[in-house]
mmCIF file of C-alpha atoms in Angstrom:
data_model
loop_
_atom_site.group_PDB
_atom_site.id
_atom_site.type_symbol
_atom_site.label_atom_id
_atom_site.label_comp_id
_atom_site.label_asym_id
_atom_site.label_seq_id
_atom_site.Cartn_x
_atom_site.Cartn_y
_atom_site.Cartn_z
ATOM 1 C CA MET E 78 -3.263 15.360 -6.470
ATOM 2 C CA LYS E 79 -2.224 13.620 -3.277
ATOM 3 C CA TYR E 80 -4.359 13.935 -0.176
ATOM 4 C CA PRO E 81 -2.850 13.748 3.332
ATOM 5 C CA LEU E 82 -2.690 10.346 4.997
ATOM 6 C CA THR E 83 -3.988 9.267 8.382
ATOM 7 C CA LYS E 84 -1.560 7.675 10.824
ATOM 8 C CA THR E 85 -2.738 4.172 9.845
ATOM 9 C CA GLN E 86 -2.576 4.895 6.115
ATOM 10 C CA LYS E 87 0.977 6.227 6.536
ATOM 11 C CA LYS E 88 1.931 2.991 8.313
ATOM 12 C CA TYR E 89 0.668 0.915 5.378
ATOM 13 C CA PHE E 90 2.316 3.226 2.848
ATOM 14 C CA ASN E 91 5.677 3.017 4.617
ATOM 15 C CA VAL E 92 5.518 -0.791 4.747
ATOM 16 C CA ILE E 93 4.842 -0.878 0.993
ATOM 17 C CA LYS E 94 7.591 1.637 0.214
ATOM 18 C CA ASP E 95 10.166 -0.133 2.392
ATOM 19 C CA TYR E 96 9.289 -3.542 0.931
ATOM 20 C CA ILE E 97 9.716 -2.274 -2.626
ATOM 21 C CA GLN E 98 13.080 -0.683 -1.757
ATOM 22 C CA GLN E 99 14.373 -3.859 -0.108
ATOM 23 C CA ASN E 100 13.016 -6.464 -2.551
ATOM 24 C CA GLU E 101 12.748 -4.557 -5.851
ATOM 25 C CA MET E 102 9.169 -5.792 -6.303
ATOM 26 C CA SER E 103 5.770 -5.038 -4.859
ATOM 27 C CA PRO E 104 4.613 -6.777 -1.695
ATOM 28 C CA SER E 105 1.744 -9.246 -1.732
ATOM 29 C CA TYR E 106 -1.319 -8.570 0.398
ATOM 30 C CA ARG E 107 -0.005 -11.170 2.887
ATOM 31 C CA ASP E 108 3.374 -9.399 3.033
ATOM 32 C CA ILE E 109 1.602 -6.138 3.856
ATOM 33 C CA GLN E 110 -0.618 -7.909 6.396
ATOM 34 C CA LYS E 111 2.468 -9.217 8.202
ATOM 35 C CA GLY E 112 4.259 -5.871 7.964
ATOM 36 C CA VAL E 113 1.470 -3.904 9.632
ATOM 37 C CA GLU E 114 0.302 -6.791 11.828
ATOM 38 C CA ALA E 115 -3.218 -6.585 10.406
ATOM 39 C CA LYS E 116 -5.786 -9.189 11.404
ATOM 40 C CA SER E 117 -7.083 -9.857 7.903
ATOM 41 C CA VAL E 118 -6.230 -9.516 4.243
ATOM 42 C CA SER E 119 -9.607 -7.840 3.775
ATOM 43 C CA GLY E 120 -8.394 -4.904 5.858
ATOM 44 C CA VAL E 121 -5.290 -4.666 3.692
ATOM 45 C CA HIS E 122 -7.457 -4.532 0.568
ATOM 46 C CA THR E 123 -9.530 -1.723 2.053
ATOM 47 C CA MET E 124 -6.456 0.282 3.008
ATOM 48 C CA LEU E 125 -4.876 -0.146 -0.434
ATOM 49 C CA TYR E 126 -8.102 1.102 -1.995
ATOM 50 C CA GLN E 127 -7.921 4.191 0.224
ATOM 51 C CA LEU E 128 -4.249 4.806 -0.607
ATOM 52 C CA GLU E 129 -5.044 4.537 -4.298
ATOM 53 C CA ARG E 130 -7.985 6.934 -4.042
ATOM 54 C CA ARG E 131 -5.808 9.441 -2.201
ATOM 55 C CA GLY E 132 -3.219 9.317 -4.993
ATOM 56 C CA TRP E 133 -0.319 7.661 -3.153
ATOM 57 C CA ILE E 134 -0.238 4.315 -4.961
ATOM 58 C CA LYS E 135 -1.436 2.778 -8.211
ATOM 59 C CA ARG E 136 -2.509 -0.855 -8.589
ATOM 60 C CA LEU E 137 -2.383 -2.556 -11.960
ATOM 61 C CA PRO E 138 -5.254 -5.033 -12.419
ATOM 62 C CA THR E 139 -3.284 -7.441 -14.629
ATOM 63 C CA SER E 140 -0.657 -8.531 -12.105
ATOM 64 C CA ALA E 141 -0.618 -9.970 -8.585
ATOM 65 C CA ARG E 142 2.279 -7.854 -7.279
ATOM 66 C CA SER E 143 1.352 -4.645 -8.989
ATOM 67 C CA ILE E 144 1.518 -1.835 -6.435
ATOM 68 C CA VAL E 145 3.376 1.199 -7.722
ATOM 69 C CA ILE E 146 4.228 4.264 -5.645
ATOM 70 C CA VAL E 147 3.012 7.429 -7.367
ATOM 71 C CA ASN E 148 5.494 10.294 -7.572
ATOM 72 C CA ASP E 149 4.515 13.879 -8.197
#
């Protein structure tokens, strides 16, 4: 089940989705940081954790670029 996103979460999600569409691979944390103009990679990690808990993305622990958009 997907839970609604906050404005900030939607911004992160859209950056991830657009990056995957344009590059045919997942963005790195630094790519996301640049895309949303975040101050730190730590903030990116926190936001990805929230997106995963809300059911919008899935991260695979065995790969560096392993963000997958979850479709219902």
